[in-house]
Short mmCIF file of C-alpha atoms and ligand atoms in Angstrom, two decimals:
data_model
loop_
_atom_site.label_atom_id
_atom_site.label_comp_id
_atom_site.label_asym_id
_atom_site.label_seq_id
_atom_site.Cartn_x
_atom_site.Cartn_y
_atom_site.Cartn_z
CA MET A 1 5.60 9.76 36.92
CA THR A 2 8.42 7.76 35.66
CA ARG A 3 9.26 7.74 32.07
CA SER A 4 9.91 4.41 30.11
CA ARG A 5 13.39 4.44 28.84
CA THR A 6 12.48 2.26 25.76
CA LEU A 7 9.92 2.26 23.21
CA GLU A 8 8.46 -0.74 21.71
CA THR A 9 8.16 -1.70 18.36
CA TRP A 10 4.46 -0.63 17.95
CA GLN A 11 5.42 2.64 19.61
CA LEU A 12 8.07 3.07 16.93
CA ARG A 13 5.53 2.05 14.02
CA ALA A 14 3.07 4.76 15.37
CA ARG A 15 5.62 7.26 15.45
CA PHE A 16 7.10 6.15 12.04
CA ALA A 17 3.67 6.42 10.65
CA ALA A 18 2.95 9.83 12.00
CA ALA A 19 6.32 11.29 10.85
CA LEU A 20 5.74 9.92 7.24
CA SER A 21 2.34 11.23 7.10
CA ALA A 22 3.61 14.88 8.19
CA MET A 23 6.73 14.64 5.54
CA TYR A 24 4.07 13.58 2.91
CA GLY A 25 1.70 16.35 3.96
CA ALA A 26 4.42 19.06 3.78
CA GLU A 27 5.52 17.84 0.32
CA VAL A 28 2.05 16.91 -1.13
CA PRO A 29 -0.39 19.49 -0.14
CA ALA A 30 -3.38 17.74 -1.61
CA TYR A 31 -2.74 14.63 0.96
CA THR A 32 -3.41 17.07 3.77
CA THR A 33 -6.79 17.96 2.41
CA LEU A 34 -7.65 14.52 1.88
CA VAL A 35 -6.62 13.60 5.34
CA ASP A 36 -8.82 16.66 6.72
CA VAL A 37 -11.73 15.62 4.44
CA SER A 38 -11.33 11.86 5.74
CA SER A 39 -11.67 13.06 9.19
CA ASP A 40 -14.67 15.11 8.57
CA VAL A 41 -16.38 12.17 6.80
CA ASN A 42 -15.45 9.67 9.73
CA ARG A 43 -16.68 12.08 12.40
CA ASP A 44 -20.02 12.55 10.48
CA TYR A 45 -20.42 9.04 9.91
CA VAL A 46 -19.84 7.89 13.45
CA ALA A 47 -22.33 10.33 14.50
CA ALA A 48 -24.96 9.54 12.27
CA HIS A 49 -24.44 5.52 12.64
CA PRO A 50 -24.64 4.17 16.00
CA ASP A 51 -22.79 0.81 14.94
CA ALA A 52 -20.27 2.81 12.81
CA GLU A 53 -17.46 1.54 14.98
CA ARG A 54 -18.06 -2.10 14.46
CA LEU A 55 -15.22 -2.01 11.65
CA GLY A 56 -12.84 -0.09 13.79
CA THR A 57 -12.94 2.65 16.48
CA LEU A 58 -13.00 6.35 15.32
CA ASP A 59 -9.48 6.84 16.77
CA ARG A 60 -8.15 3.74 15.03
CA VAL A 61 -9.80 4.53 11.56
CA THR A 62 -8.78 8.15 11.88
CA ALA A 63 -5.07 7.39 12.32
CA GLU A 64 -5.05 4.54 9.90
CA ARG A 65 -2.87 4.83 6.68
CA HIS A 66 -1.15 2.50 4.36
CA GLY A 67 1.72 3.56 2.08
CA ALA A 68 3.33 2.27 -1.14
CA VAL A 69 6.84 2.04 -2.08
CA ARG A 70 8.69 0.52 -5.03
CA VAL A 71 12.17 -1.10 -5.09
CA GLY A 72 14.55 -2.43 -7.64
CA THR A 73 16.12 -5.54 -6.74
CA PRO A 74 15.85 -8.26 -4.12
CA ALA A 75 18.60 -7.05 -2.16
CA GLU A 76 16.65 -3.75 -1.88
CA LEU A 77 13.78 -5.75 -0.87
CA ALA A 78 15.51 -7.59 1.87
CA GLU A 79 16.64 -4.26 3.53
CA VAL A 80 13.16 -2.88 3.29
CA ALA A 81 12.04 -6.17 5.12
CA ASP A 82 14.78 -5.70 7.73
CA LEU A 83 13.78 -1.90 8.21
CA PHE A 84 10.06 -2.74 8.58
CA ALA A 85 10.70 -5.42 10.94
CA ALA A 86 12.06 -2.96 13.45
CA PHE A 87 8.50 -1.33 13.33
CA GLY A 88 6.77 -4.66 13.83
CA MET A 89 5.84 -5.13 10.26
CA TYR A 90 6.11 -8.43 8.29
CA PRO A 91 5.74 -9.44 4.74
CA VAL A 92 2.04 -10.65 4.27
CA GLY A 93 0.88 -12.29 0.85
CA PHE A 94 2.33 -12.08 -2.69
CA TYR A 95 0.95 -10.00 -5.38
CA ASP A 96 1.83 -10.45 -8.92
CA LEU A 97 0.64 -7.42 -10.83
CA ARG A 98 2.29 -8.63 -13.98
CA ASP A 99 -0.85 -10.79 -14.37
CA ALA A 100 -3.33 -7.89 -14.22
CA ASP A 101 -5.42 -6.68 -17.12
CA SER A 102 -3.19 -3.89 -17.62
CA PRO A 103 0.10 -5.39 -16.50
CA VAL A 104 2.56 -3.90 -14.22
CA PRO A 105 6.11 -5.26 -14.39
CA VAL A 106 6.27 -5.55 -10.31
CA VAL A 107 5.59 -8.32 -7.80
CA SER A 108 4.68 -7.20 -4.53
CA THR A 109 4.08 -7.84 -0.82
CA ALA A 110 2.53 -5.91 2.06
CA PHE A 111 4.49 -5.32 5.38
CA ARG A 112 2.09 -4.98 8.18
CA PRO A 113 1.62 -5.83 11.93
CA VAL A 114 -0.02 -9.36 11.98
CA ASP A 115 -1.46 -10.06 15.44
CA ALA A 116 -4.90 -8.49 16.58
CA THR A 117 -3.18 -6.63 19.59
CA GLU A 118 -0.64 -5.25 17.24
CA LEU A 119 -3.12 -4.12 14.74
CA ALA A 120 -5.15 -2.56 17.20
CA ARG A 121 -2.36 -0.66 18.61
CA ASN A 122 -1.30 0.71 15.04
CA PRO A 123 -2.07 -0.80 12.02
CA PHE A 124 0.30 0.92 9.58
CA ARG A 125 1.09 -0.99 6.40
CA VAL A 126 3.12 -0.67 3.21
CA PHE A 127 2.61 -2.11 -0.09
CA THR A 128 5.91 -2.77 -1.51
CA SER A 129 6.71 -3.68 -4.84
CA MET A 130 9.89 -4.90 -6.66
CA LEU A 131 10.66 -4.35 -10.26
CA ALA A 132 10.41 -7.75 -12.32
CA THR A 133 13.57 -7.13 -14.36
CA SER A 134 14.03 -10.92 -14.81
CA ASP A 135 10.65 -11.10 -16.85
CA PRO A 136 11.76 -11.02 -20.45
CA ARG A 137 8.24 -9.83 -21.49
CA PHE A 138 9.35 -6.31 -20.17
CA PHE A 139 13.18 -6.34 -20.13
CA ASP A 140 14.92 -7.71 -23.20
CA SER A 141 18.56 -8.73 -22.95
CA ASP A 142 19.64 -5.26 -24.04
CA LEU A 143 17.83 -3.50 -21.39
CA ARG A 144 17.90 -5.90 -18.58
CA PRO A 145 21.61 -5.64 -17.81
CA ARG A 146 21.60 -1.94 -18.01
CA VAL A 147 18.70 -1.70 -15.48
CA GLU A 148 20.53 -4.11 -13.27
CA ARG A 149 23.76 -2.19 -13.34
CA ALA A 150 21.95 1.05 -12.65
CA LEU A 151 20.36 -0.48 -9.81
CA ALA A 152 23.42 -2.15 -8.40
CA ASP A 153 25.20 1.11 -8.30
CA ARG A 154 22.57 2.93 -5.85
CA ALA A 155 22.00 2.54 -2.10
CA LEU A 156 18.49 3.24 -1.00
CA PHE A 157 19.35 2.91 2.75
CA GLU A 158 22.41 4.19 4.80
CA PRO A 159 24.10 1.02 6.18
CA GLU A 160 23.66 2.42 9.85
CA LEU A 161 20.00 2.76 9.43
CA ILE A 162 19.59 -1.13 8.45
CA ALA A 163 22.28 -1.97 11.14
CA GLN A 164 20.11 -0.05 13.50
CA ALA A 165 16.79 -1.67 12.55
CA ARG A 166 18.29 -5.37 13.17
CA ALA A 167 19.49 -4.10 16.44
CA ILE A 168 16.14 -2.89 17.30
CA THR A 169 14.38 -6.09 16.00
CA ALA A 170 16.67 -8.23 17.84
CA ALA A 171 16.10 -6.23 20.97
CA GLY A 172 12.25 -6.06 20.59
CA SER A 173 12.53 -2.34 21.44
CA CYS A 174 14.53 0.89 21.26
CA ASP A 175 16.10 3.34 23.65
CA VAL A 176 14.20 6.41 23.61
CA GLU A 177 17.15 8.75 23.12
CA ASP A 178 17.95 6.61 19.75
CA ALA A 179 14.31 6.49 18.60
CA GLU A 180 13.98 10.01 17.29
CA GLU A 181 16.95 9.82 15.04
CA PHE A 182 16.16 6.53 13.65
CA ILE A 183 12.67 7.60 12.68
CA VAL A 184 14.19 10.61 11.15
CA ARG A 185 16.53 8.59 9.14
CA ALA A 186 13.79 6.11 8.35
CA VAL A 187 11.52 8.94 6.90
CA ASP A 188 14.12 10.58 4.99
CA ALA A 189 14.68 7.33 3.16
CA PHE A 190 11.20 7.70 1.73
CA ALA A 191 11.20 11.39 1.01
CA LEU A 192 11.43 12.43 -2.79
CA SER A 193 15.16 12.70 -4.01
CA ARG A 194 16.26 16.10 -5.34
CA GLN A 195 19.03 14.58 -7.14
CA PRO A 196 18.95 15.37 -11.11
CA ILE A 197 17.44 12.68 -12.98
CA ASP A 198 19.08 11.47 -16.35
CA ARG A 199 16.47 12.40 -18.90
CA SER A 200 17.29 10.17 -21.67
CA TRP A 201 17.49 7.22 -19.25
CA TYR A 202 14.36 8.04 -17.52
CA GLU A 203 12.65 8.38 -21.08
CA GLU A 204 13.87 5.07 -22.16
CA LEU A 205 12.52 3.33 -19.38
CA SER A 206 9.19 4.96 -19.73
CA THR A 207 8.68 3.49 -23.10
CA VAL A 208 8.61 -0.01 -21.14
CA SER A 209 6.52 1.23 -18.23
CA ALA A 210 6.26 4.41 -16.22
CA VAL A 211 6.72 2.17 -13.24
CA ALA A 212 10.06 1.11 -14.44
CA ALA A 213 11.16 4.69 -14.89
CA ASP A 214 9.68 5.57 -11.41
CA ILE A 215 11.83 2.78 -9.91
CA ALA A 216 14.96 2.51 -11.84
CA GLY A 217 15.24 5.87 -13.53
CA VAL A 218 15.88 7.69 -10.33
CA GLY A 219 18.65 6.98 -7.58
CA ARG A 220 16.08 6.64 -4.59
CA THR A 221 12.89 5.32 -3.53
CA HIS A 222 10.03 7.34 -2.42
CA ILE A 223 6.57 6.67 -0.74
CA ASN A 224 4.44 7.32 -3.76
CA HIS A 225 1.09 7.49 -1.83
CA LEU A 226 0.02 7.52 1.75
CA THR A 227 -3.61 6.39 2.08
CA PRO A 228 -6.23 7.32 4.98
CA ARG A 229 -9.14 5.21 5.94
CA VAL A 230 -12.74 6.37 5.71
CA LEU A 231 -15.89 4.86 6.90
CA ASP A 232 -18.09 6.01 4.04
CA ILE A 233 -15.78 6.55 0.71
CA ASP A 234 -18.68 7.60 -1.51
CA ASP A 235 -19.26 10.55 0.88
CA LEU A 236 -15.47 11.34 0.78
CA TYR A 237 -15.66 11.14 -3.08
CA VAL A 238 -18.42 13.64 -3.36
CA ARG A 239 -16.79 15.94 -0.68
CA MET A 240 -13.30 16.00 -2.59
CA ALA A 241 -15.02 16.70 -5.76
CA ALA A 242 -16.75 19.65 -4.22
CA ARG A 243 -13.33 21.08 -3.09
CA GLY A 244 -12.20 20.88 -6.78
CA ILE A 245 -9.97 17.98 -6.38
CA ALA A 246 -10.67 15.70 -9.44
CA MET A 247 -10.67 11.94 -8.40
CA ILE A 248 -10.25 9.13 -10.89
CA ASP A 249 -13.55 8.00 -12.31
CA ALA A 250 -14.53 5.31 -10.32
CA ILE A 251 -14.35 3.55 -6.79
CA GLN A 252 -12.27 0.55 -7.30
CA GLY A 253 -13.81 -2.69 -5.63
CA PRO A 254 -17.19 -3.54 -4.88
CA PRO A 255 -19.99 -1.06 -5.74
CA ARG A 256 -22.09 0.90 -3.11
CA TRP A 257 -25.06 -1.18 -1.87
CA SER A 258 -26.99 -1.78 1.00
CA GLY A 259 -25.43 -5.00 2.30
CA PRO A 260 -22.27 -5.25 4.36
CA ASP A 261 -18.88 -3.82 2.86
CA VAL A 262 -16.57 -6.42 2.10
CA LEU A 263 -12.63 -6.53 1.56
CA LEU A 264 -11.66 -3.21 0.20
CA ARG A 265 -12.90 -0.08 -1.89
CA GLN A 266 -10.39 2.59 -2.98
CA THR A 267 -10.46 5.85 -5.00
CA SER A 268 -7.56 8.12 -5.93
CA PHE A 269 -6.63 11.45 -7.34
CA ARG A 270 -4.03 11.57 -9.94
CA ALA A 271 -0.61 12.49 -9.33
CA LEU A 272 0.27 16.18 -9.54
CA ALA A 273 3.04 17.78 -11.45
CA GLU A 274 6.07 18.28 -9.05
CA PRO A 275 9.05 20.01 -9.87
CA ARG A 276 12.04 17.89 -10.47
CA ARG A 277 15.75 18.48 -11.86
CA PHE A 278 17.02 16.69 -15.03
CA ARG A 279 20.41 16.13 -16.45
CA GLU A 280 20.43 16.54 -20.10
CA ALA A 281 22.66 14.63 -22.86
CA ASP A 282 24.99 17.59 -23.01
CA GLY A 283 25.46 17.44 -19.09
CA ARG A 284 23.26 20.64 -18.61
CA VAL A 285 20.83 20.43 -15.46
CA THR A 286 17.37 21.83 -16.30
CA ASP A 287 14.02 22.23 -14.20
CA GLY A 288 11.09 20.06 -15.29
CA SER A 289 8.64 18.13 -13.67
CA LEU A 290 7.16 14.69 -13.10
CA ARG A 291 3.83 13.31 -11.79
CA VAL A 292 4.63 10.27 -9.48
CA ARG A 293 3.14 10.83 -6.21
CA PHE A 294 -0.49 10.72 -5.72
CA GLY A 295 -3.50 10.39 -3.15
CA GLU A 296 -5.51 7.49 -2.31
CA VAL A 297 -8.38 6.75 0.13
CA GLU A 298 -9.97 3.51 1.13
CA ALA A 299 -12.74 2.00 3.12
CA ARG A 300 -12.28 -1.50 4.75
CA GLY A 301 -14.89 -4.12 5.04
CA VAL A 302 -15.08 -7.76 6.43
CA ALA A 303 -12.40 -10.11 5.40
CA LEU A 304 -13.68 -13.01 3.21
CA THR A 305 -12.81 -16.85 3.39
CA PRO A 306 -11.36 -18.52 0.25
CA ALA A 307 -15.08 -19.27 -0.71
CA GLY A 308 -16.14 -15.73 -0.04
CA ARG A 309 -13.10 -14.53 -2.17
CA GLU A 310 -14.17 -16.79 -5.13
CA ARG A 311 -17.38 -15.25 -4.84
CA TYR A 312 -15.92 -11.82 -5.01
CA ASP A 313 -13.98 -12.39 -7.96
CA SER A 314 -16.83 -13.66 -10.13
CA ALA A 315 -19.06 -10.83 -8.93
CA TYR A 316 -16.13 -8.45 -9.75
CA ALA A 317 -15.86 -9.87 -13.00
CA GLU A 318 -19.35 -9.12 -13.90
CA LEU A 319 -19.18 -5.32 -12.80
CA THR A 320 -17.37 -4.17 -16.00
CA GLY A 321 -19.87 -2.38 -18.16
CA ALA A 322 -22.89 -3.20 -15.89
CA SER A 323 -25.49 -0.79 -15.63
CA ASP A 324 -26.78 -1.41 -12.19
CA PRO A 325 -23.60 -2.51 -10.09
CA ALA A 326 -25.50 -2.88 -6.91
CA ALA A 327 -27.98 -5.22 -8.66
CA VAL A 328 -25.06 -7.40 -9.78
CA TRP A 329 -23.39 -7.50 -6.31
CA SER A 330 -26.54 -8.47 -4.67
CA ARG A 331 -26.97 -11.68 -7.05
CA HIS A 332 -23.67 -13.02 -5.62
CA PHE A 333 -23.58 -11.76 -1.89
CA PRO A 334 -26.07 -12.10 0.86
CA ALA A 335 -27.55 -8.87 2.39
CA SER A 336 -26.44 -9.42 5.79
CA ASP A 337 -23.39 -10.31 8.22
CA GLU A 338 -25.65 -13.17 9.58
CA GLU A 339 -25.97 -14.72 6.09
CA LEU A 340 -22.30 -14.21 5.24
CA ALA A 341 -21.27 -15.75 8.50
CA ALA A 342 -23.70 -18.84 8.03
CA ALA A 343 -22.57 -19.27 4.55
CA GLY A 344 -19.12 -19.43 5.64
CA LEU A 345 -18.01 -16.67 3.23
CA ALA A 346 -16.73 -14.19 5.73
CA TYR A 347 -14.59 -13.97 9.05
CA TYR A 348 -16.13 -12.90 12.49
CA TYR A 349 -14.72 -12.92 15.97
CA GLY A 350 -16.11 -16.21 17.44
CA GLY A 351 -18.41 -16.47 14.55
CA ASP A 352 -20.54 -13.79 16.06
CA PRO A 353 -21.91 -11.72 12.90
CA ALA A 354 -21.82 -8.45 15.01
CA LYS A 355 -17.98 -8.99 15.22
CA PRO A 356 -16.56 -8.55 11.68
CA VAL A 357 -12.88 -9.36 11.38
CA VAL A 358 -11.72 -6.38 9.08
CA TYR A 359 -9.73 -7.01 5.93
CA GLU A 360 -6.02 -6.11 6.38
CA ASP A 361 -4.41 -6.55 3.20
CA PHE A 362 -4.89 -5.56 -0.48
CA LEU A 363 -6.51 -6.61 -3.89
CA PRO A 364 -4.45 -7.34 -6.89
CA THR A 365 -7.13 -5.90 -9.22
CA SER A 366 -7.48 -2.67 -7.31
CA ALA A 367 -3.63 -2.32 -7.08
CA ALA A 368 -3.27 -2.73 -10.69
CA GLY A 369 -6.06 -0.26 -11.07
CA ILE A 370 -4.48 2.19 -8.65
CA PHE A 371 -1.01 1.92 -10.49
CA ARG A 372 -2.79 2.53 -13.72
CA SER A 373 -4.86 5.50 -12.74
CA ASN A 374 -1.43 7.09 -12.63
CA LEU A 375 0.05 6.26 -16.00
CA ASP A 376 -0.66 7.89 -19.13
CA ALA A 377 0.23 4.52 -21.02
CA ASP A 378 0.14 0.89 -20.32
CA ALA A 379 3.23 -1.44 -20.02
CA THR A 380 4.52 -2.83 -23.20
CA ALA A 381 4.76 -6.66 -22.94
CA ALA A 382 6.64 -8.55 -25.36
CA GLU A 383 5.05 -12.11 -26.48
CA VAL A 384 7.87 -14.23 -24.94
CA THR A 385 7.96 -16.81 -22.18
CA ASP A 386 8.22 -15.50 -18.64
CA ASP A 387 11.19 -17.68 -17.18
CA SER A 388 11.74 -15.41 -14.35
CA GLY A 389 10.30 -17.72 -11.82
CA TYR A 390 8.79 -14.97 -9.56
CA SER A 391 6.64 -16.63 -7.03
CA ASN A 392 5.63 -16.29 -3.43
CA ASP A 393 8.51 -18.75 -2.48
CA TRP A 394 11.01 -17.15 -4.68
CA MET A 395 10.37 -13.82 -2.81
CA ALA A 396 10.43 -15.46 0.43
CA GLY A 397 13.77 -16.93 -0.38
CA ALA A 398 15.07 -13.51 -1.80
CA ILE A 399 14.18 -11.80 1.45
CA GLY A 400 14.93 -14.69 3.78
CA ARG A 401 11.57 -14.58 5.40
CA ASP A 402 8.26 -16.28 4.84
CA LEU A 403 5.39 -14.42 3.35
CA LEU A 404 2.61 -14.96 5.65
CA ASP A 405 -0.67 -16.21 4.61
CA PRO A 406 -3.39 -13.88 4.99
CA TYR A 407 -6.17 -16.55 5.43
CA ALA A 408 -4.24 -18.36 8.18
CA LEU A 409 -4.26 -14.88 10.00
CA TYR A 410 -7.84 -14.20 9.61
CA GLU A 411 -8.73 -17.60 10.26
CA ALA A 412 -6.64 -17.21 13.84
CA ALA A 413 -8.42 -13.96 14.47
CA ALA A 414 -11.60 -15.60 13.98
CA GLN A 415 -10.89 -18.04 16.70
CA GLN A 416 -10.78 -15.33 19.16
CA THR A 417 -13.96 -14.33 20.59
CA GLN A 418 -13.33 -10.56 20.59
CA GLU A 419 -11.82 -7.93 18.74
CA ILE A 420 -8.65 -6.92 20.81
CA SER A 421 -8.88 -3.21 22.08
CA VAL A 422 -6.25 -1.38 23.64
C1 OOG B 501 1.00 0.32 -5.30
C2 OOG B 501 -0.27 0.37 -5.66
C3 OOG B 501 -1.09 -0.64 -4.75
C4 OOG B 501 -3.04 -0.34 -3.25
O1 OOG B 501 -3.64 0.63 -2.51
O2 OOG B 501 -3.71 -1.23 -3.81
C5 OOG B 501 -1.60 0.14 -3.60
C6 OOG B 501 1.89 1.44 -6.11
O3 OOG B 501 1.37 2.46 -6.49
O4 OOG B 501 3.08 1.42 -5.77
O5 OOG B 501 -1.06 0.78 -2.98
NI1 NI B 502 -2.58 2.05 -2.09
#
């Protein structure tokens, strides 16, 4: 057998996702439990449901993960974009979590493979948030320059790593001999830093928002969760509780009901305290702990059209406090894929309701809920006008790349008659 001398970007992506998962599992043992339980749930679900793999094969679903990272500046976000491009992951969509019910001072995009073949090969994606330091509701004229100086003084990535990523992107592949080191360095950039944390700075930022402290109060970034996908999230929830892992109160997204699953349902367990070192005001280094890395799991359903999404948003708004969420849901959504397809509410390959196009993106309300589940207090926002100008176009300009429109991608997928399998 001849061994190919280069690896394509999707092979790098698959290796990167697996290596991140190994690192995270070694550092956050509860994640390993979550992955084990997820695999059990998926195996049992496929055994009991003949059509289970319509939303993805057991192999794809079991390998599937998303991660989340948070950075501080447009320049850092641009470097993340260059790094992820080497793995065939491109920015899709713009999420403004400052608008959420409990605002988070970040703007975000998701880096992911975009075409059906690439998604089928490996769908790894990373929700990536940037601290909104220009928004005066969170950062006043005293704090903002100090945050920006702290961020300007750090480097998240070695210059060689980004240079290598750009070279791989340009070539579309990487020599086998170079791949391992590239991936080791990339994974290392997202491991938890062991550097002492300036306690008073971290605490000052925490009064604005725990997310601001997590981003700008430390010298590095880190993967703050890695999320496996399951075919039955209700079953997962029960099994995790039975193992003594306390999940947040609710599953975010649509309720459990008898009709088709749409978009995304997610749940998480709260970050566990991890030992960290602190630098005190008098220069001493002390031991302490922080809770920043958590566990999350998700179930994915069919992607909704803009009309379907409007339906989703009104149904979702009615769920708060509802005594029978499934009944609320059934007033808004038809109970079968045939009806969803006929009403133009969801995407299906070739319009065939037996072949759903799976939702590959995120939801701002769930994302804000996920952030929030790990915060002890909400961000404090001052009553001043936001003149930061953050928007989809702003972010595209800041990273020098278009943010792809998720609807255009689903539309293109639905034009194909068949889900790609590889
Ligand atoms: C990102 C939260 C968003 C999701 O699954 O909606 C997210 C973060 O905590 O940085 O990952
Ligand atoms: Ni997540």
